[in-house]
């Protein structure tokens, strides 16, 4: 973790965090803000946090806010019993719109008299200056405070709210400040599309490849809120290919200067540009990359937040080149500025998190979050200030909650792969064969055989000898065929009639057969 402290007016403002010596404690300031009696804050709360801390309340100098407006909150804490080591205070500000979220943990009192040093009976005055984001689009800004254990990432790592107004996430609700005229979506920054370079970029600090002329210019940068103007405009351009994310930053500066010449020196203490990348946009786990006018580099991996500190052993594999219009080691001449060109390996965006969900190389439409910061150090030892693409506060150059979303595009700046629909073949006209007329064969008329009437044979004369029974007569044979032509159910009755008829004929007592 790296820490630097500098005075801006009477207040000490922390810009970055340095791993190494801690800030020299301002004992007079601490004594002034340890109160001898409980105050009467205008917003009295009296909440019990974990049975160890009472949040007495707060004074806020604004009844309503406007996007981009600065306001002051003075928190009052009472210590019932010591917290123990590694506890920290957090302040969150959010609204009903998801993007409206700010993590503003830092104050001078928290830095010089942190919670793990609090003693039973302490009454602490904790002043905080906050600038609400310029693109704030919610109708209110809700201020939440609480305490969390260093290194903890979830609600269970916070001290519980035993009493008082809580949001159910172990966060105390201090105030809900109305925001007048919140920014509409029309005022939101234009989404930045990173074009894909058609060929590898030569990193020489010149950016003279044709691809750079097509890259969208981001800027001019905005001065850090609460800081002095940097003097001179800064802008940035981005490109990418299958291996690298490229950045070209142009810095206008009449006094280019840095005394740091070695990689991983404390180069942020003087003129430098910084690139912060939170590739998966989760606000935890990001890389910080720096280059100064001497082309000295610094890279660090933050596995959580800035408060937990960075891992300076991380090596990004970044390539960089710098061109300077003027001198970089003289204070008494007039310079024009300096340019830096960077090629960052895509895999470096994941830092040391091998499990980070990241598509590499990215596809058109993929989104990352990042910011580019320019740090300016004048002749005055206490003149450190900054500007950034996404506006930051002078207290927090990292400002992970303010990173801008960028989208990867193709060589034409398109963010979606177009689906090529082949032209349709003309549909051939279908010539229908004429439906042949079906010539119905005439239904053959069923010629019903007339139901054979039983023809009475003339009685034979008694003197006439009867025909031999074994030799059927012709009429009998005809009747046989008539029987076969009858329906099956009628044949039995007809046969019985014939037999009866034949018997009667032989006996001479024939009766008429029933007609059918």
Coordinates of C-alpha atoms in Angstrom, one line a residue:
X1 CA 0.0 0.0 0.0
X2 CA 1.4 3.4 -0.9
X3 CA 0.5 6.6 1.0
X4 CA 1.3 10.2 0.3
X5 CA 0.1 13.2 2.1
X6 CA 0.1 16.8 1.3
X7 CA -1.4 19.9 2.6
X8 CA -4.0 21.8 0.5
X9 CA -4.7 25.0 2.5
X10 CA -5.1 23.8 6.1
X11 CA -6.3 20.3 5.3
X12 CA -4.2 17.3 4.5
X13 CA -5.5 15.4 1.5
X14 CA -4.5 11.9 0.7
X15 CA -4.0 11.3 -3.0
X16 CA -2.6 7.8 -3.3
X17 CA -1.6 5.1 -0.9
X18 CA 2.0 4.2 -0.5
X19 CA 3.3 1.0 0.8
X20 CA 6.0 2.0 3.3
X21 CA 6.2 4.6 6.1
X22 CA 2.9 5.8 7.5
X23 CA 1.7 9.4 7.4
X24 CA 3.2 11.5 10.2
X25 CA 0.4 12.0 12.7
X26 CA -0.8 15.6 13.2
X27 CA -1.2 15.4 17.0
X28 CA -2.6 18.9 17.2
X29 CA -5.3 18.1 14.7
X30 CA -6.2 14.9 16.5
X31 CA -6.4 16.6 19.9
X32 CA -8.6 19.3 18.4
X33 CA -11.1 16.7 17.1
X34 CA -11.3 14.6 20.3
X35 CA -14.1 16.3 22.1
X36 CA -14.6 16.6 25.9
X37 CA -18.4 16.4 25.8
X38 CA -21.1 15.0 23.6
X39 CA -22.2 17.5 20.9
X40 CA -25.8 18.2 19.8
X41 CA -25.7 17.4 16.1
X42 CA -28.5 18.8 13.9
X43 CA -29.1 15.2 12.6
X44 CA -29.1 13.3 15.9
X45 CA -29.0 9.5 15.4
X46 CA -27.8 7.7 18.6
X47 CA -27.3 4.4 16.9
X48 CA -25.6 1.4 18.5
X49 CA -23.0 -0.3 16.2
X50 CA -21.9 -3.7 17.4
X51 CA -22.3 -2.7 21.1
X52 CA -19.0 -0.9 20.9
X53 CA -19.6 2.3 19.1
X54 CA -22.4 4.9 19.3
X55 CA -23.0 7.0 16.2
X56 CA -24.2 10.2 17.8
X57 CA -25.2 11.9 14.6
X58 CA -24.0 14.4 11.9
X59 CA -24.0 18.0 10.8
X60 CA -24.5 18.5 7.0
X61 CA -24.0 22.0 5.5
X62 CA -26.5 21.5 2.7
X63 CA -30.3 20.8 2.8
X64 CA -30.3 19.8 -0.9
X65 CA -27.7 19.1 -3.5
X66 CA -27.0 19.5 -7.2
X67 CA -25.0 17.1 -9.4
X68 CA -21.3 18.0 -9.0
X69 CA -21.9 20.0 -5.9
X70 CA -19.5 19.8 -2.9
X71 CA -20.8 19.4 0.6
X72 CA -19.4 18.8 4.1
X73 CA -20.5 16.2 6.6
X74 CA -19.2 16.2 10.2
X75 CA -19.7 12.7 11.9
X76 CA -19.7 12.3 15.6
X77 CA -18.6 8.9 17.1
X78 CA -18.6 7.8 20.8
X79 CA -16.5 4.8 21.8
X80 CA -18.0 2.4 24.3
X81 CA -15.3 -0.1 24.1
X82 CA -12.2 -0.5 21.9
X83 CA -12.7 -2.2 18.5
X84 CA -9.4 -4.0 18.4
X85 CA -7.0 -4.1 15.4
X86 CA -7.8 -3.7 11.7
X87 CA -11.2 -2.0 11.9
X88 CA -12.0 0.8 9.4
X89 CA -14.8 3.3 8.9
X90 CA -16.7 3.4 5.6
X91 CA -18.9 6.0 4.0
X92 CA -21.2 5.1 1.1
X93 CA -23.4 7.5 -0.9
X94 CA -26.0 6.0 -3.2
X95 CA -29.3 6.7 -4.9
X96 CA -32.2 4.9 -6.4
X97 CA -30.3 4.6 -9.7
X98 CA -27.8 1.8 -9.6
X99 CA -24.9 3.7 -11.2
X100 CA -25.2 6.4 -8.5
X101 CA -22.8 5.0 -5.9
X102 CA -19.8 6.5 -4.2
X103 CA -17.3 5.0 -1.8
X104 CA -15.8 7.9 0.1
X105 CA -14.0 6.4 3.1
X106 CA -11.1 8.7 3.5
X107 CA -11.0 11.6 6.0
X108 CA -8.1 13.2 7.8
X109 CA -9.2 12.1 11.2
X110 CA -9.6 8.5 10.0
X111 CA -6.1 8.6 8.7
X112 CA -4.5 10.2 11.7
X113 CA -6.6 8.6 14.4
X114 CA -7.9 5.3 12.8
X115 CA -10.6 3.2 14.6
X116 CA -8.2 0.5 15.8
X117 CA -6.7 3.2 18.0
X118 CA -10.0 4.5 19.4
X119 CA -10.2 4.3 23.2
X120 CA -13.2 3.8 25.5
X121 CA -14.8 7.2 26.3
X122 CA -13.5 8.9 23.1
X123 CA -15.8 11.3 21.4
X124 CA -14.6 11.9 17.9
X125 CA -15.3 14.7 15.5
X126 CA -14.8 13.3 11.9
X127 CA -15.1 15.9 9.2
X128 CA -15.6 14.8 5.6
X129 CA -15.8 16.9 2.4
X130 CA -17.6 15.1 -0.5
X131 CA -18.4 16.1 -4.1
X132 CA -21.4 14.4 -5.6
X133 CA -20.8 13.0 -9.1
X134 CA -21.6 15.4 -11.9
X135 CA -23.7 12.8 -13.7
X136 CA -25.8 12.0 -10.6
X137 CA -29.3 11.1 -11.9
X138 CA -31.0 9.9 -8.7
X139 CA -33.5 12.2 -6.9
X140 CA -31.6 11.8 -3.6
X141 CA -28.2 11.0 -2.2
X142 CA -28.4 8.7 0.8
X143 CA -25.4 8.8 3.2
X144 CA -24.5 5.5 4.9
X145 CA -21.7 4.8 7.4
X146 CA -20.5 1.8 9.3
X147 CA -17.4 -0.1 10.3
X148 CA -15.8 -3.1 8.6
X149 CA -12.9 -5.4 9.2
X150 CA -9.9 -4.7 7.0
X151 CA -9.8 -7.1 4.1
X152 CA -13.5 -8.0 4.4
X153 CA -15.6 -7.8 1.3
X154 CA -19.1 -8.7 2.4
X155 CA -21.8 -7.6 4.9
X156 CA -20.8 -10.2 7.4
X157 CA -17.4 -8.4 7.7
X158 CA -19.2 -5.3 9.1
X159 CA -20.2 -4.5 12.6
X160 CA -23.9 -5.1 13.0
X161 CA -26.3 -2.2 13.6
X162 CA -28.0 -3.1 16.9
X163 CA -30.2 0.0 17.0
X164 CA -30.9 3.0 14.8
X165 CA -31.8 3.5 11.2
X166 CA -30.3 0.7 9.1
X167 CA -30.7 -0.4 5.5
X168 CA -30.5 -4.1 6.5
X169 CA -27.0 -4.4 5.2
X170 CA -25.2 -3.4 8.4
X171 CA -25.1 0.2 7.1
X172 CA -26.4 3.1 9.2
X173 CA -28.6 5.5 7.3
X174 CA -27.4 9.0 8.3
X175 CA -29.3 11.2 5.8
X176 CA -31.2 11.1 2.6
X177 CA -30.4 14.5 0.9
X178 CA -32.7 15.6 -2.0
X179 CA -30.9 16.2 -5.3
X180 CA -32.3 19.1 -7.3
X181 CA -32.3 18.8 -11.1
X182 CA -30.6 15.4 -11.3
X183 CA -28.7 14.7 -14.5
X184 CA -30.7 13.0 -17.2
X185 CA -29.5 10.3 -19.5
X186 CA -29.1 13.1 -22.1
X187 CA -26.3 14.6 -20.1
X188 CA -24.6 11.3 -19.5
X189 CA -21.1 10.9 -21.1
X190 CA -21.0 9.6 -24.6
X191 CA -20.1 5.9 -24.5
X192 CA -16.5 5.4 -25.5
X193 CA -15.8 2.7 -28.1
X194 CA -12.2 1.3 -28.4
X195 CA -11.6 0.6 -32.1
X196 CA -9.6 -2.4 -33.0
X197 CA -6.2 -1.7 -34.7
X198 CA -5.9 -3.4 -38.1
X199 CA -2.2 -4.0 -37.5
X200 CA 0.2 -4.0 -34.5
X201 CA 1.1 -0.6 -33.1
X202 CA 4.7 0.5 -32.8
X203 CA 5.2 1.9 -29.4
X204 CA 7.4 4.9 -30.0
X205 CA 5.5 7.8 -28.3
X206 CA 4.5 9.2 -31.7
X207 CA 1.1 7.6 -32.4
X208 CA 1.6 8.1 -36.2
X209 CA -0.1 4.9 -37.4
X210 CA -3.3 5.6 -39.4
X211 CA -5.3 3.7 -36.7
X212 CA -4.6 6.4 -34.2
X213 CA -6.2 9.0 -36.4
X214 CA -9.5 7.1 -36.3
X215 CA -9.4 6.5 -32.5
X216 CA -11.9 8.6 -30.5
X217 CA -10.3 11.4 -28.4
X218 CA -11.3 11.4 -24.8
X219 CA -11.0 14.8 -23.1
X220 CA -10.1 17.4 -22.3
X221 CA -9.6 16.0 -18.8
X222 CA -11.5 17.6 -15.8
X223 CA -9.6 19.0 -12.9
X224 CA -9.9 17.1 -9.6
X225 CA -12.6 18.3 -7.3
X226 CA -11.1 20.2 -4.4
X227 CA -7.8 20.6 -6.1
X228 CA -6.1 23.5 -8.0
X229 CA -6.2 23.6 -11.8
X230 CA -3.4 21.6 -13.4
X231 CA -2.8 24.1 -16.2
X232 CA -2.7 22.6 -19.6
X233 CA -5.1 20.3 -21.3
X234 CA -4.8 16.5 -21.3
X235 CA -6.5 14.0 -23.6
X236 CA -6.4 10.3 -24.3
X237 CA -7.0 7.8 -27.1
X238 CA -7.4 4.0 -26.9
X239 CA -7.0 1.1 -29.4
X240 CA -6.7 -2.6 -29.0
X241 CA -5.7 -5.8 -30.9
X242 CA -5.5 -9.5 -30.1
X243 CA -2.6 -8.9 -27.7
X244 CA -2.7 -5.4 -26.3
X245 CA -4.7 -2.5 -25.1
X246 CA -3.0 0.6 -26.4
X247 CA -3.2 4.1 -24.8
X248 CA -1.9 7.4 -26.1
X249 CA -2.0 10.3 -23.7
X250 CA -1.2 13.9 -24.6
X251 CA -0.3 16.2 -21.7
X252 CA -0.1 20.0 -22.1
X253 CA 2.4 21.2 -19.6
X254 CA 4.6 24.3 -19.4
X255 CA 6.8 22.8 -16.7
X256 CA 7.5 19.1 -17.5
X257 CA 9.5 17.6 -14.6
X258 CA 10.2 14.4 -12.8
X259 CA 13.3 13.5 -10.8
X260 CA 12.3 9.8 -10.8
X261 CA 14.1 7.6 -13.4
X262 CA 13.7 4.0 -12.1
X263 CA 10.8 1.6 -12.5
X264 CA 8.7 1.2 -9.4
X265 CA 10.1 4.3 -7.8
X266 CA 7.5 6.6 -6.1
X267 CA 6.9 8.2 -9.5
X268 CA 3.3 9.4 -8.5
X269 CA 4.8 12.1 -6.4
X270 CA 5.7 14.2 -9.5
X271 CA 4.5 14.5 -13.1
X272 CA 2.9 11.2 -14.2
X273 CA 0.0 9.7 -16.0
X274 CA -2.0 6.8 -14.3
X275 CA -4.3 4.3 -15.9
X276 CA -6.7 2.4 -13.6
X277 CA -8.4 -0.7 -15.0
X278 CA -11.3 -2.7 -13.4
X279 CA -11.8 -5.1 -16.2
X280 CA -14.9 -6.9 -14.8
X281 CA -16.3 -3.8 -13.3
X282 CA -16.9 -5.2 -9.8
X283 CA -15.2 -2.4 -7.9
X284 CA -12.8 -4.9 -6.3
X285 CA -9.7 -6.1 -8.0
X286 CA -8.0 -3.6 -10.3
X287 CA -4.6 -2.6 -11.8
X288 CA -2.9 0.7 -11.6
X289 CA -0.3 1.5 -14.3
X290 CA 1.9 4.6 -14.3
X291 CA 4.4 6.2 -16.7
X292 CA 6.3 9.5 -16.1
X293 CA 8.2 11.8 -18.5
X294 CA 11.4 9.8 -18.0
X295 CA 9.5 6.7 -19.2
X296 CA 9.8 5.2 -15.7
X297 CA 7.0 2.7 -15.0
X298 CA 5.1 1.7 -11.9
X299 CA 2.5 -1.1 -11.8
X300 CA 0.5 -2.5 -8.9
X301 CA -2.4 -5.0 -8.4
X302 CA -5.1 -4.2 -5.9
X303 CA -6.9 -7.5 -5.0
X304 CA -9.6 -5.6 -3.1
X305 CA -9.7 -1.8 -2.6
X306 CA -7.2 0.9 -2.1
X307 CA -7.6 0.8 1.6
X308 CA -6.3 -2.8 1.7
X309 CA -3.2 -1.8 -0.3
X310 CA -1.7 -2.9 -3.6
X311 CA 0.8 -5.6 -4.5
X312 CA 3.8 -3.8 -6.0
X313 CA 5.4 -7.1 -7.0
X314 CA 2.9 -7.4 -9.8
X315 CA 4.5 -7.1 -13.2
X316 CA 2.1 -6.1 -16.0
X317 CA 4.5 -6.5 -18.9
X318 CA 3.6 -3.1 -20.2
X319 CA 5.6 -1.4 -23.0
X320 CA 5.8 2.4 -23.1
X321 CA 7.5 5.2 -24.9
X322 CA 7.6 9.0 -24.2
X323 CA 8.2 12.1 -26.2
X324 CA 8.8 15.5 -24.5
X325 CA 8.4 18.9 -26.0
X326 CA 10.8 20.7 -23.8
X327 CA 13.0 19.5 -20.9
X328 CA 12.1 17.1 -18.2
X329 CA 14.7 18.1 -15.6
X330 CA 14.7 21.9 -15.5
X331 CA 12.3 24.1 -13.6
X332 CA 13.3 27.5 -15.1
X333 CA 12.4 27.0 -18.7
X334 CA 9.1 26.9 -20.7
X335 CA 7.9 23.5 -22.0
X336 CA 5.0 22.6 -24.1
X337 CA 4.1 19.2 -22.8
X338 CA 4.8 15.4 -23.2
X339 CA 3.2 12.4 -24.8
X340 CA 3.1 8.8 -23.6
X341 CA 2.2 5.7 -25.6
X342 CA 1.5 2.4 -23.8
X343 CA 0.9 -1.2 -24.9
X344 CA -0.7 -3.2 -22.0
X345 CA -1.0 -6.9 -22.4
X346 CA -4.6 -7.8 -22.3
X347 CA -4.1 -10.5 -19.6
X348 CA -2.5 -7.9 -17.3
X349 CA -6.0 -6.5 -16.8
X350 CA -6.8 -9.5 -14.6
X351 CA -3.9 -8.7 -12.3
X352 CA -3.2 -11.8 -10.2
X353 CA -6.7 -13.0 -10.2
X354 CA -6.6 -16.2 -12.3
X355 CA -10.3 -16.7 -11.6
X356 CA -11.5 -13.3 -13.0
X357 CA -14.3 -13.8 -15.5
X358 CA -12.8 -12.1 -18.5
X359 CA -13.0 -12.8 -22.2
X360 CA -9.5 -12.6 -23.7
X361 CA -9.0 -11.3 -26.3
X362 CA -12.2 -9.3 -25.9
X363 CA -15.0 -9.5 -28.4
X364 CA -16.8 -6.5 -30.0
X365 CA -19.4 -5.5 -27.4
X366 CA -17.4 -6.5 -24.3
X367 CA -17.1 -3.8 -21.7
X368 CA -14.4 -2.8 -19.2
X369 CA -14.2 0.1 -16.7
X370 CA -11.2 2.4 -16.5
X371 CA -9.9 5.9 -16.0
X372 CA -6.9 7.9 -17.0
X373 CA -5.4 10.4 -14.5
X374 CA -2.8 13.1 -15.1
X375 CA -0.8 14.1 -12.0
X376 CA 0.9 17.5 -12.0
X377 CA 3.6 18.6 -9.5
X378 CA 4.7 22.2 -9.7
X379 CA 7.6 24.0 -8.1
X380 CA 5.8 24.4 -4.8
X381 CA 6.4 21.2 -2.7
X382 CA 2.7 21.2 -1.7
X383 CA 1.3 21.9 -5.2
X384 CA 0.4 18.3 -6.3
X385 CA -2.8 18.3 -8.2
X386 CA -4.5 16.2 -10.9
X387 CA -7.0 16.0 -13.7
X388 CA -8.8 12.9 -15.1
X389 CA -10.9 11.7 -17.9
X390 CA -13.6 10.7 -15.4
X391 CA -13.5 13.4 -12.8
X392 CA -12.0 12.4 -9.5
X393 CA -11.7 14.2 -6.1
X394 CA -8.3 15.4 -4.9
X395 CA -8.7 13.0 -1.9
X396 CA -8.9 9.8 -4.1
X397 CA -7.1 9.5 -7.4
X398 CA -8.1 5.8 -7.7
X399 CA -11.9 6.6 -7.4
X400 CA -13.0 3.1 -8.5
X401 CA -16.6 4.1 -8.1
X402 CA -16.1 6.7 -10.9
X403 CA -14.4 4.6 -13.5
X404 CA -15.9 5.0 -17.0
X405 CA -17.4 2.1 -19.0
X406 CA -15.7 1.5 -22.3
X407 CA -16.8 -0.9 -25.0
X408 CA -14.6 -2.8 -27.4
X409 CA -15.4 -2.4 -31.1
X410 CA -14.2 -3.7 -34.4
X411 CA -12.0 -1.8 -36.9
X412 CA -15.0 0.3 -37.9
X413 CA -16.0 1.0 -34.3
X414 CA -19.0 -1.3 -34.4
X415 CA -19.7 -3.0 -31.1
X416 CA -21.7 -6.0 -32.5
X417 CA -20.7 -8.5 -35.1
X418 CA -23.1 -8.1 -38.0
X419 CA -24.8 -11.2 -39.2
X420 CA -24.5 -11.3 -43.0
X421 CA -27.7 -12.5 -44.5
X422 CA -27.2 -13.9 -48.0
X423 CA -29.5 -12.6 -50.7
X424 CA -32.5 -14.7 -51.2
X425 CA -32.7 -16.7 -54.4
X426 CA -35.7 -15.7 -56.5
X427 CA -38.5 -18.0 -55.8
X428 CA -39.3 -19.8 -59.1
X429 CA -42.8 -19.5 -60.3
X430 CA -44.5 -22.8 -60.0
X431 CA -46.3 -23.8 -63.1
X432 CA -49.1 -26.0 -62.0
X433 CA -50.0 -28.9 -64.2
X434 CA -53.7 -28.8 -64.9
X435 CA -55.5 -31.1 -62.6
X436 CA -56.6 -33.9 -64.9
X437 CA -60.3 -34.2 -65.0
X438 CA -61.2 -37.5 -63.5
X439 CA -63.4 -39.4 -65.9
X440 CA -65.5 -41.5 -63.8
X441 CA -66.3 -44.8 -65.2
X442 CA -70.1 -45.2 -65.3
X443 CA -71.2 -47.1 -62.3
X444 CA -72.2 -50.3 -63.8
X445 CA -75.8 -50.9 -63.2
X446 CA -76.2 -53.9 -61.1
X447 CA -78.5 -56.2 -63.0
X448 CA -80.2 -58.0 -60.4
X449 CA -81.1 -61.5 -61.3
X450 CA -84.8 -61.7 -60.8
X451 CA -85.7 -63.6 -57.7
X452 CA -86.5 -66.9 -59.3
X453 CA -90.1 -67.6 -59.2
X454 CA -90.9 -71.2 -58.8
X455 CA -92.4 -72.3 -62.0
X456 CA -95.0 -74.8 -61.4
X457 CA -94.5 -77.8 -63.6
X458 CA -97.6 -79.3 -65.0
X459 CA -98.7 -82.2 -63.1
X460 CA -97.7 -85.3 -64.7
X461 CA -100.2 -87.8 -65.6
X462 CA -100.3 -90.5 -63.1
X463 CA -99.6 -93.0 -65.8
X464 CA -96.4 -91.2 -66.7
X465 CA -93.3 -92.6 -65.1
X466 CA -91.4 -90.2 -62.8
X467 CA -88.0 -89.0 -63.9
X468 CA -85.1 -90.7 -62.3
X469 CA -84.1 -88.7 -59.2
X470 CA -80.4 -89.1 -59.8
X471 CA -80.6 -87.3 -63.0
X472 CA -81.6 -83.7 -62.3
X473 CA -83.6 -82.0 -64.8
X474 CA -82.5 -78.8 -66.6
X475 CA -84.8 -76.6 -64.5
X476 CA -83.3 -78.1 -61.4
X477 CA -79.8 -77.2 -62.6
X478 CA -81.0 -73.6 -63.4
X479 CA -82.5 -73.3 -59.9
X480 CA -79.1 -74.4 -58.4
X481 CA -77.4 -71.4 -60.0
X482 CA -80.2 -69.1 -58.9
X483 CA -79.7 -70.2 -55.3
X484 CA -76.0 -69.3 -55.5
X485 CA -76.9 -65.9 -56.7
X486 CA -79.1 -65.2 -53.7
X487 CA -77.8 -63.5 -50.6
X488 CA -76.4 -65.9 -48.1
X489 CA -79.1 -65.3 -45.5
X490 CA -81.8 -66.2 -48.1
X491 CA -80.3 -69.3 -49.5
X492 CA -81.4 -71.7 -46.7
X493 CA -85.1 -70.8 -46.9
X494 CA -85.0 -71.0 -50.7
X495 CA -83.3 -74.4 -50.6
X496 CA -85.9 -75.7 -48.2
X497 CA -88.7 -74.4 -50.6
X498 CA -87.1 -76.2 -53.5
X499 CA -86.7 -79.4 -51.6
X500 CA -90.3 -79.2 -50.6
X501 CA -91.3 -78.4 -54.1
X502 CA -89.4 -81.3 -55.5
X503 CA -91.0 -83.6 -53.0
X504 CA -94.4 -82.4 -53.7
X505 CA -93.8 -82.7 -57.4
X506 CA -92.9 -86.3 -57.0
X507 CA -95.9 -86.8 -54.8
X508 CA -98.2 -84.8 -57.0
X509 CA -99.1 -82.3 -54.3
X510 CA -96.9 -79.4 -55.2
X511 CA -97.7 -76.0 -53.5
X512 CA -96.5 -72.7 -54.9
X513 CA -93.0 -71.8 -53.6
X514 CA -93.0 -68.5 -51.7
X515 CA -92.0 -65.6 -54.0
X516 CA -88.9 -63.7 -52.9

